[in-house]
Amino acid sequence: MEYFELNNGVKVPALGFGTYQMPSSITEENVSKAIELGYRSIDTAQNYGNEAEVGQAVNNSDVPRDQLFITSKTQTSGYRSTLRGIDESLQSAKLDYLDLMIIHWPTIDNSGTYKALEDAYKAGKLRAIGVSNFNSNKLQSLINHAEVKPMVDQVETHIYWQQKKLHKFLNENNILHESWAPLGEGMSPVLSDPEIVKIAKKYQKSTAQVILRFLTQQHIMVIPKSTNPAHIAENLDVFDFKLTDDDLATISNLDQGHSDVNWPSSMGQEAY
Ligand code: NAD
């Protein structure tokens, strides 16, 4: 596993396990399997309805809690409901703290919502805080009023939507770029792109592995999801090879500069 460092010094695994649309009935089993295989970072959300099962897998694991990095996301707007929501997440997952809590999408009261994250961070309930689906304008206005600088922005990022402008803004502000849908949610043709197929053959890796390696080599944290045991193992096995500068350039040129899902609309290219 490779690690990145957040702007508060906390270390975060470059690759984690996503759980979006993972039914709660199979989440504990899949997260336990992932941890057994070597995943050390798990991404859940209040909105996914599986925080409790992620917590069960964490608490049942032989891996010490301080070696795991658990992320959740708010689904509230405003100070009080968000503070309450954080406590409910901790109670539901039966965890003393979360490693990262992010605002899932911009709300009508971003500053109040973020203030709750700051206070929970100061109280030791969260080791890091940040946002998701924030464009650079929204993030800049949050930073202007924040006491604690956000540490992460989790946004749709894959080879056809590389977020180059936002990536530059995040780097300049020392905020980690985290990708959701690194594999195009399994619906986009990213995994069968002919250039990726060619590169994958050269390294004797799968196209998913090449894509995950490309993103992590750009200093982008990834959280691919799968419930297929072979894919769960395959997606983790990406740190024994390195793409050359030529291959990185080829993949960089595959960027189409727009979202696959067009959600949320505030993430449109013109907002950068
Ligand atoms: P993903 O890009 O990780 O794609 C997952 C799908 O790709 C799987 O369902 C499967 O169909 C396919 N797949 C996975 N591994 C494969 C492999 N090795 N070979 C072939 N196919 C493979 O999409 P995602 O789950 O939407 O995104 C990853 C995680 O990001 C989510 O699980 C969730 O935790 C997070 N997320 C966050 C937001 C947000 O708004 N912050 C939105 C979406 C997802």
mmCIF file of C-alpha atoms and ligand atoms in Angstrom:
data_model
loop_
_atom_site.group_PDB
_atom_site.id
_atom_site.type_symbol
_atom_site.label_atom_id
_atom_site.label_comp_id
_atom_site.label_asym_id
_atom_site.label_seq_id
_atom_site.Cartn_x
_atom_site.Cartn_y
_atom_site.Cartn_z
ATOM 1 C CA MET A 1 0.000 0.000 0.000
ATOM 2 C CA GLU A 2 1.154 3.532 -0.715
ATOM 3 C CA TYR A 3 0.129 6.450 1.481
ATOM 4 C CA PHE A 4 -0.560 10.135 0.897
ATOM 5 C CA GLU A 5 -0.320 12.778 3.609
ATOM 6 C CA LEU A 6 -3.152 15.192 4.376
ATOM 7 C CA ASN A 7 -2.464 18.852 5.200
ATOM 8 C CA ASN A 8 -2.809 18.095 8.934
ATOM 9 C CA GLY A 9 -0.161 15.342 8.803
ATOM 10 C CA VAL A 10 -2.600 12.398 8.841
ATOM 11 C CA LYS A 11 -1.552 9.562 6.517
ATOM 12 C CA VAL A 12 -4.157 8.117 4.183
ATOM 13 C CA PRO A 13 -3.968 4.975 2.030
ATOM 14 C CA ALA A 14 -3.744 5.898 -1.656
ATOM 15 C CA LEU A 15 -6.309 3.198 -2.454
ATOM 16 C CA GLY A 16 -9.427 2.249 -0.530
ATOM 17 C CA PHE A 17 -12.658 0.290 -0.882
ATOM 18 C CA GLY A 18 -15.904 1.956 -2.018
ATOM 19 C CA THR A 19 -19.322 0.849 -0.754
ATOM 20 C CA TYR A 20 -21.823 2.939 -2.752
ATOM 21 C CA GLN A 21 -24.941 0.917 -3.660
ATOM 22 C CA MET A 22 -23.602 -2.019 -1.653
ATOM 23 C CA PRO A 23 -26.690 -3.487 0.045
ATOM 24 C CA SER A 24 -26.296 -3.458 3.825
ATOM 25 C CA SER A 25 -26.991 -7.232 3.849
ATOM 26 C CA ILE A 26 -23.671 -7.946 2.071
ATOM 27 C CA THR A 27 -21.556 -5.003 3.260
ATOM 28 C CA GLU A 28 -20.014 -6.571 6.372
ATOM 29 C CA GLU A 29 -18.935 -9.651 4.420
ATOM 30 C CA ASN A 30 -17.425 -7.622 1.573
ATOM 31 C CA VAL A 31 -15.662 -5.087 3.785
ATOM 32 C CA SER A 32 -14.264 -7.891 5.972
ATOM 33 C CA LYS A 33 -12.969 -9.635 2.854
ATOM 34 C CA ALA A 34 -11.401 -6.394 1.628
ATOM 35 C CA ILE A 35 -9.641 -5.771 4.961
ATOM 36 C CA GLU A 36 -8.414 -9.381 5.008
ATOM 37 C CA LEU A 37 -6.935 -8.886 1.539
ATOM 38 C CA GLY A 38 -5.074 -5.747 2.628
ATOM 39 C CA TYR A 39 -7.391 -2.786 2.049
ATOM 40 C CA ARG A 40 -6.893 -0.274 4.861
ATOM 41 C CA SER A 41 -9.340 2.433 3.815
ATOM 42 C CA ILE A 42 -13.130 2.084 3.532
ATOM 43 C CA ASP A 43 -15.503 4.694 2.127
ATOM 44 C CA THR A 44 -19.111 4.813 3.318
ATOM 45 C CA ALA A 45 -21.743 7.545 3.756
ATOM 46 C CA GLN A 46 -24.841 8.304 5.816
ATOM 47 C CA ASN A 47 -26.688 8.152 2.517
ATOM 48 C CA TYR A 48 -25.516 4.586 1.714
ATOM 49 C CA GLY A 49 -27.340 3.009 4.656
ATOM 50 C CA ASN A 50 -24.385 0.719 5.430
ATOM 51 C CA GLU A 51 -22.319 2.594 8.038
ATOM 52 C CA ALA A 52 -23.351 0.088 10.721
ATOM 53 C CA GLU A 53 -22.122 -2.876 8.652
ATOM 54 C CA VAL A 54 -18.846 -1.115 7.785
ATOM 55 C CA GLY A 55 -18.373 -0.519 11.518
ATOM 56 C CA GLN A 56 -19.079 -4.195 12.268
ATOM 57 C CA ALA A 57 -16.393 -5.283 9.814
ATOM 58 C CA VAL A 58 -13.924 -2.807 11.356
ATOM 59 C CA ASN A 59 -14.720 -3.884 14.904
ATOM 60 C CA ASN A 60 -14.561 -7.607 14.054
ATOM 61 C CA SER A 61 -11.249 -7.281 12.236
ATOM 62 C CA ASP A 62 -7.884 -8.368 13.642
ATOM 63 C CA VAL A 63 -6.333 -5.265 12.104
ATOM 64 C CA PRO A 64 -5.884 -2.613 14.818
ATOM 65 C CA ARG A 65 -8.269 0.324 14.488
ATOM 66 C CA ASP A 66 -5.409 2.807 14.105
ATOM 67 C CA GLN A 67 -4.289 1.044 10.933
ATOM 68 C CA LEU A 68 -7.665 1.503 9.271
ATOM 69 C CA PHE A 69 -8.935 4.687 7.645
ATOM 70 C CA ILE A 70 -12.727 5.026 7.679
ATOM 71 C CA THR A 71 -14.491 7.769 5.727
ATOM 72 C CA SER A 72 -18.135 8.772 5.954
ATOM 73 C CA LYS A 73 -20.151 11.633 4.471
ATOM 74 C CA THR A 74 -22.839 13.928 5.820
ATOM 75 C CA GLN A 75 -26.316 14.131 4.357
ATOM 76 C CA THR A 76 -27.423 17.136 6.423
ATOM 77 C CA SER A 77 -27.414 20.901 5.918
ATOM 78 C CA GLY A 78 -26.576 23.322 8.730
ATOM 79 C CA TYR A 79 -24.722 23.233 12.029
ATOM 80 C CA ARG A 80 -27.032 21.449 14.461
ATOM 81 C CA SER A 81 -28.319 18.659 12.222
ATOM 82 C CA THR A 82 -24.772 17.950 11.021
ATOM 83 C CA LEU A 83 -23.374 17.724 14.566
ATOM 84 C CA ARG A 84 -26.213 15.355 15.404
ATOM 85 C CA GLY A 85 -25.580 13.381 12.210
ATOM 86 C CA ILE A 86 -21.910 12.878 13.041
ATOM 87 C CA ASP A 87 -22.830 11.472 16.463
ATOM 88 C CA GLU A 88 -25.408 9.192 14.839
ATOM 89 C CA SER A 89 -22.806 7.903 12.360
ATOM 90 C CA LEU A 90 -20.425 7.104 15.226
ATOM 91 C CA GLN A 91 -23.182 5.384 17.214
ATOM 92 C CA SER A 92 -24.403 3.422 14.241
ATOM 93 C CA ALA A 93 -20.894 2.244 13.271
ATOM 94 C CA LYS A 94 -19.978 1.719 16.964
ATOM 95 C CA LEU A 95 -16.757 3.638 16.433
ATOM 96 C CA ASP A 96 -15.110 6.208 18.722
ATOM 97 C CA TYR A 97 -13.950 8.313 15.804
ATOM 98 C CA LEU A 98 -14.000 8.484 12.024
ATOM 99 C CA ASP A 99 -10.795 9.129 10.102
ATOM 100 C CA LEU A 100 -12.456 11.409 7.591
ATOM 101 C CA MET A 101 -15.889 13.013 7.354
ATOM 102 C CA ILE A 102 -16.755 15.028 4.261
ATOM 103 C CA ILE A 103 -19.751 17.117 3.204
ATOM 104 C CA HIS A 104 -21.287 14.752 0.637
ATOM 105 C CA TRP A 105 -22.467 17.508 -1.746
ATOM 106 C CA PRO A 106 -22.849 21.289 -1.496
ATOM 107 C CA THR A 107 -25.792 22.274 0.728
ATOM 108 C CA ILE A 108 -27.728 25.498 1.187
ATOM 109 C CA ASP A 109 -25.674 26.155 4.336
ATOM 110 C CA ASN A 110 -22.130 25.001 3.569
ATOM 111 C CA SER A 111 -20.551 27.192 6.249
ATOM 112 C CA GLY A 112 -22.846 25.915 9.038
ATOM 113 C CA THR A 113 -22.401 22.322 7.866
ATOM 114 C CA TYR A 114 -18.638 22.729 7.736
ATOM 115 C CA LYS A 115 -18.552 24.441 11.160
ATOM 116 C CA ALA A 116 -20.059 21.256 12.620
ATOM 117 C CA LEU A 117 -17.272 19.218 11.008
ATOM 118 C CA GLU A 118 -14.688 21.628 12.439
ATOM 119 C CA ASP A 119 -16.131 21.334 15.943
ATOM 120 C CA ALA A 120 -16.301 17.530 15.759
ATOM 121 C CA TYR A 121 -12.704 17.563 14.481
ATOM 122 C CA LYS A 122 -11.594 19.712 17.421
ATOM 123 C CA ALA A 123 -13.461 17.373 19.787
ATOM 124 C CA GLY A 124 -11.468 14.394 18.445
ATOM 125 C CA LYS A 125 -14.438 12.671 16.805
ATOM 126 C CA LEU A 126 -12.949 13.102 13.314
ATOM 127 C CA ARG A 127 -9.247 12.851 12.390
ATOM 128 C CA ALA A 128 -9.721 14.789 9.163
ATOM 129 C CA ILE A 129 -12.486 16.750 7.434
ATOM 130 C CA GLY A 130 -13.270 17.886 3.934
ATOM 131 C CA VAL A 131 -15.816 18.038 1.162
ATOM 132 C CA SER A 132 -17.108 16.144 -1.837
ATOM 133 C CA ASN A 133 -18.511 17.396 -5.122
ATOM 134 C CA PHE A 134 -17.270 20.949 -4.474
ATOM 135 C CA ASN A 135 -15.997 22.918 -7.459
ATOM 136 C CA SER A 136 -13.143 25.358 -6.950
ATOM 137 C CA ASN A 137 -15.458 28.378 -6.462
ATOM 138 C CA LYS A 138 -17.449 26.687 -3.726
ATOM 139 C CA LEU A 139 -14.296 25.358 -2.118
ATOM 140 C CA GLN A 140 -12.620 28.777 -2.224
ATOM 141 C CA SER A 141 -15.553 30.422 -0.436
ATOM 142 C CA LEU A 142 -15.475 27.678 2.192
ATOM 143 C CA ILE A 143 -11.700 28.109 2.671
ATOM 144 C CA ASN A 144 -12.170 31.896 3.030
ATOM 145 C CA HIS A 145 -14.292 31.386 6.151
ATOM 146 C CA ALA A 146 -12.861 28.128 7.497
ATOM 147 C CA GLU A 147 -10.924 27.830 10.726
ATOM 148 C CA VAL A 148 -9.664 24.361 9.755
ATOM 149 C CA LYS A 149 -8.606 24.033 6.128
ATOM 150 C CA PRO A 150 -10.431 21.191 4.350
ATOM 151 C CA MET A 151 -8.142 18.222 3.760
ATOM 152 C CA VAL A 152 -9.906 16.393 0.922
ATOM 153 C CA ASP A 153 -12.247 17.018 -2.022
ATOM 154 C CA GLN A 154 -13.802 13.782 -3.315
ATOM 155 C CA VAL A 155 -15.082 14.262 -6.874
ATOM 156 C CA GLU A 156 -15.959 12.176 -9.939
ATOM 157 C CA THR A 157 -12.583 11.438 -11.545
ATOM 158 C CA HIS A 158 -11.608 8.832 -14.120
ATOM 159 C CA ILE A 159 -9.595 8.736 -17.326
ATOM 160 C CA TYR A 160 -12.345 10.446 -19.370
ATOM 161 C CA TRP A 161 -12.972 13.143 -16.715
ATOM 162 C CA GLN A 162 -9.609 13.819 -15.168
ATOM 163 C CA GLN A 163 -10.536 17.104 -13.448
ATOM 164 C CA LYS A 164 -7.259 18.718 -14.524
ATOM 165 C CA LYS A 165 -8.263 22.272 -13.556
ATOM 166 C CA LEU A 166 -9.641 21.282 -10.174
ATOM 167 C CA HIS A 167 -6.615 19.038 -9.570
ATOM 168 C CA LYS A 168 -4.300 22.024 -10.029
ATOM 169 C CA PHE A 169 -6.413 24.143 -7.669
ATOM 170 C CA LEU A 170 -6.404 21.359 -5.050
ATOM 171 C CA ASN A 171 -2.633 20.878 -5.321
ATOM 172 C CA GLU A 172 -2.031 24.613 -4.938
ATOM 173 C CA ASN A 173 -4.185 24.583 -1.811
ATOM 174 C CA ASN A 174 -2.688 21.400 -0.370
ATOM 175 C CA ILE A 175 -6.055 19.617 -0.441
ATOM 176 C CA LEU A 176 -6.004 15.949 -1.463
ATOM 177 C CA HIS A 177 -7.858 15.058 -4.656
ATOM 178 C CA GLU A 178 -9.908 11.904 -4.092
ATOM 179 C CA SER A 179 -11.620 10.153 -7.000
ATOM 180 C CA TRP A 180 -15.081 8.675 -6.910
ATOM 181 C CA ALA A 181 -16.021 6.371 -9.808
ATOM 182 C CA PRO A 182 -12.358 5.705 -10.718
ATOM 183 C CA LEU A 183 -13.595 2.867 -12.962
ATOM 184 C CA GLY A 184 -16.469 4.886 -14.408
ATOM 185 C CA GLU A 185 -18.970 3.150 -12.111
ATOM 186 C CA GLY A 186 -18.703 0.054 -14.323
ATOM 187 C CA MET A 187 -20.997 1.728 -16.875
ATOM 188 C CA SER A 188 -18.533 3.877 -18.817
ATOM 189 C CA PRO A 189 -16.364 2.253 -21.522
ATOM 190 C CA VAL A 190 -13.160 3.306 -19.680
ATOM 191 C CA LEU A 191 -12.276 -0.325 -18.979
ATOM 192 C CA SER A 192 -12.293 -1.214 -22.686
ATOM 193 C CA ASP A 193 -10.570 1.891 -24.028
ATOM 194 C CA PRO A 194 -8.184 0.641 -26.784
ATOM 195 C CA GLU A 195 -5.198 2.677 -25.482
ATOM 196 C CA ILE A 196 -5.710 1.298 -21.975
ATOM 197 C CA VAL A 197 -6.035 -2.243 -23.384
ATOM 198 C CA LYS A 198 -2.688 -1.781 -25.179
ATOM 199 C CA ILE A 199 -0.926 -0.458 -22.075
ATOM 200 C CA ALA A 200 -2.449 -3.198 -19.904
ATOM 201 C CA LYS A 201 -1.038 -5.889 -22.208
ATOM 202 C CA LYS A 202 2.426 -4.343 -21.967
ATOM 203 C CA TYR A 203 2.476 -4.521 -18.153
ATOM 204 C CA GLN A 204 0.483 -7.788 -18.015
ATOM 205 C CA LYS A 205 -2.070 -6.034 -15.855
ATOM 206 C CA SER A 206 -5.830 -5.578 -16.257
ATOM 207 C CA THR A 207 -7.272 -2.347 -17.627
ATOM 208 C CA ALA A 208 -8.759 -1.599 -14.186
ATOM 209 C CA GLN A 209 -5.284 -1.900 -12.648
ATOM 210 C CA VAL A 210 -3.753 0.439 -15.240
ATOM 211 C CA ILE A 211 -6.449 3.052 -14.564
ATOM 212 C CA LEU A 212 -6.052 2.818 -10.783
ATOM 213 C CA ARG A 213 -2.275 3.082 -11.147
ATOM 214 C CA PHE A 214 -2.597 6.097 -13.437
ATOM 215 C CA LEU A 215 -4.753 7.915 -10.891
ATOM 216 C CA THR A 216 -2.588 7.059 -7.881
ATOM 217 C CA GLN A 217 0.529 8.138 -9.809
ATOM 218 C CA GLN A 218 -1.200 11.527 -10.282
ATOM 219 C CA HIS A 219 -1.467 11.749 -6.464
ATOM 220 C CA ILE A 220 -5.211 11.047 -6.605
ATOM 221 C CA MET A 221 -6.703 8.811 -3.931
ATOM 222 C CA VAL A 222 -8.990 6.093 -5.354
ATOM 223 C CA ILE A 223 -11.774 3.983 -3.790
ATOM 224 C CA PRO A 224 -12.888 1.408 -6.380
ATOM 225 C CA LYS A 225 -15.931 -0.660 -5.471
ATOM 226 C CA SER A 226 -16.615 -4.284 -6.236
ATOM 227 C CA THR A 227 -18.482 -7.222 -4.759
ATOM 228 C CA ASN A 228 -16.693 -9.670 -7.076
ATOM 229 C CA PRO A 229 -13.919 -11.374 -5.039
ATOM 230 C CA ALA A 230 -11.546 -11.551 -8.029
ATOM 231 C CA HIS A 231 -12.036 -7.844 -8.785
ATOM 232 C CA ILE A 232 -11.644 -6.861 -5.123
ATOM 233 C CA ALA A 233 -8.237 -8.587 -5.091
ATOM 234 C CA GLU A 234 -7.244 -7.313 -8.532
ATOM 235 C CA ASN A 235 -8.024 -3.674 -7.709
ATOM 236 C CA LEU A 236 -5.657 -3.758 -4.740
ATOM 237 C CA ASP A 237 -2.776 -5.272 -6.678
ATOM 238 C CA VAL A 238 -1.534 -2.099 -8.358
ATOM 239 C CA PHE A 239 1.585 -1.103 -6.453
ATOM 240 C CA ASP A 240 4.077 -3.517 -8.043
ATOM 241 C CA PHE A 241 4.398 -1.570 -11.299
ATOM 242 C CA LYS A 242 4.823 2.011 -12.394
ATOM 243 C CA LEU A 243 3.594 3.583 -15.633
ATOM 244 C CA THR A 244 6.276 5.344 -17.677
ATOM 245 C CA ASP A 245 6.056 9.053 -18.475
ATOM 246 C CA ASP A 246 5.039 8.136 -22.049
ATOM 247 C CA ASP A 247 2.180 5.948 -20.834
ATOM 248 C CA LEU A 248 1.084 8.640 -18.372
ATOM 249 C CA ALA A 249 1.033 11.154 -21.241
ATOM 250 C CA THR A 250 -0.994 8.793 -23.450
ATOM 251 C CA ILE A 251 -3.608 8.315 -20.722
ATOM 252 C CA SER A 252 -3.627 12.019 -19.895
ATOM 253 C CA ASN A 253 -4.623 12.652 -23.521
ATOM 254 C CA LEU A 254 -7.706 10.429 -23.150
ATOM 255 C CA ASP A 255 -9.376 13.106 -21.009
ATOM 256 C CA GLN A 256 -12.697 14.201 -22.521
ATOM 257 C CA GLY A 257 -13.096 17.007 -20.003
ATOM 258 C CA HIS A 258 -16.667 16.325 -18.966
ATOM 259 C CA SER A 259 -18.615 14.254 -16.500
ATOM 260 C CA ASP A 260 -20.209 10.907 -17.310
ATOM 261 C CA VAL A 261 -23.136 11.456 -14.973
ATOM 262 C CA ASN A 262 -23.489 15.268 -14.919
ATOM 263 C CA TRP A 263 -24.099 15.243 -11.184
ATOM 264 C CA PRO A 264 -24.045 17.561 -9.357
ATOM 265 C CA SER A 265 -24.526 20.199 -12.044
ATOM 266 C CA SER A 266 -22.336 22.663 -10.088
ATOM 267 C CA MET A 267 -19.373 20.439 -10.993
ATOM 268 C CA GLY A 268 -19.674 21.413 -14.688
ATOM 269 C CA GLN A 269 -16.451 22.442 -16.379
ATOM 270 C CA GLU A 270 -17.483 26.110 -16.636
ATOM 271 C CA ALA A 271 -17.416 26.397 -12.848
ATOM 272 C CA TYR A 272 -13.638 26.037 -12.789
HETATM 273 P P1 NAD B 1 -16.366 2.518 -9.548
HETATM 274 O O1 NAD B 1 -15.776 3.394 -10.582
HETATM 275 O O2 NAD B 1 -15.557 2.093 -8.391
HETATM 276 O O3 NAD B 1 -16.968 1.268 -10.328
HETATM 277 C C1 NAD B 1 -17.508 0.174 -9.648
HETATM 278 C C2 NAD B 1 -17.987 -0.860 -10.656
HETATM 279 O O4 NAD B 1 -16.942 -1.174 -11.572
HETATM 280 C C3 NAD B 1 -18.351 -2.174 -9.993
HETATM 281 O O5 NAD B 1 -19.677 -2.148 -9.570
HETATM 282 C C4 NAD B 1 -18.105 -3.180 -11.105
HETATM 283 O O6 NAD B 1 -19.215 -3.177 -11.967
HETATM 284 C C5 NAD B 1 -16.937 -2.547 -11.850
HETATM 285 N N1 NAD B 1 -15.608 -3.086 -11.452
HETATM 286 C C6 NAD B 1 -14.944 -2.908 -10.272
HETATM 287 N N2 NAD B 1 -13.737 -3.490 -10.319
HETATM 288 C C7 NAD B 1 -13.609 -4.033 -11.546
HETATM 289 C C8 NAD B 1 -12.573 -4.765 -12.194
HETATM 290 N N3 NAD B 1 -11.418 -5.015 -11.601
HETATM 291 N N4 NAD B 1 -12.794 -5.172 -13.477
HETATM 292 C C9 NAD B 1 -13.958 -4.908 -14.119
HETATM 293 N N5 NAD B 1 -14.969 -4.211 -13.548
HETATM 294 C C10 NAD B 1 -14.801 -3.779 -12.275
HETATM 295 O O7 NAD B 1 -17.735 3.264 -9.096
HETATM 296 P P2 NAD B 1 -18.369 3.701 -7.734
HETATM 297 O O8 NAD B 1 -18.644 2.554 -6.851
HETATM 298 O O9 NAD B 1 -19.530 4.569 -8.080
HETATM 299 O O10 NAD B 1 -17.259 4.656 -7.072
HETATM 300 C C11 NAD B 1 -16.339 4.198 -6.111
HETATM 301 C C12 NAD B 1 -16.726 4.657 -4.725
HETATM 302 O O11 NAD B 1 -16.731 6.079 -4.663
HETATM 303 C C13 NAD B 1 -18.169 4.310 -4.320
HETATM 304 O O12 NAD B 1 -18.323 2.931 -4.030
HETATM 305 C C14 NAD B 1 -18.368 5.246 -3.168
HETATM 306 O O13 NAD B 1 -17.740 4.753 -2.008
HETATM 307 C C15 NAD B 1 -17.708 6.507 -3.709
HETATM 308 N N6 NAD B 1 -18.656 7.430 -4.389
HETATM 309 C C16 NAD B 1 -18.816 8.693 -3.884
HETATM 310 C C17 NAD B 1 -19.674 9.584 -4.487
HETATM 311 C C18 NAD B 1 -19.820 10.973 -3.925
HETATM 312 O O14 NAD B 1 -20.774 11.675 -4.291
HETATM 313 N N7 NAD B 1 -18.944 11.399 -3.049
HETATM 314 C C19 NAD B 1 -20.411 9.213 -5.627
HETATM 315 C C20 NAD B 1 -20.225 7.925 -6.134
HETATM 316 C C21 NAD B 1 -19.337 7.058 -5.519
#
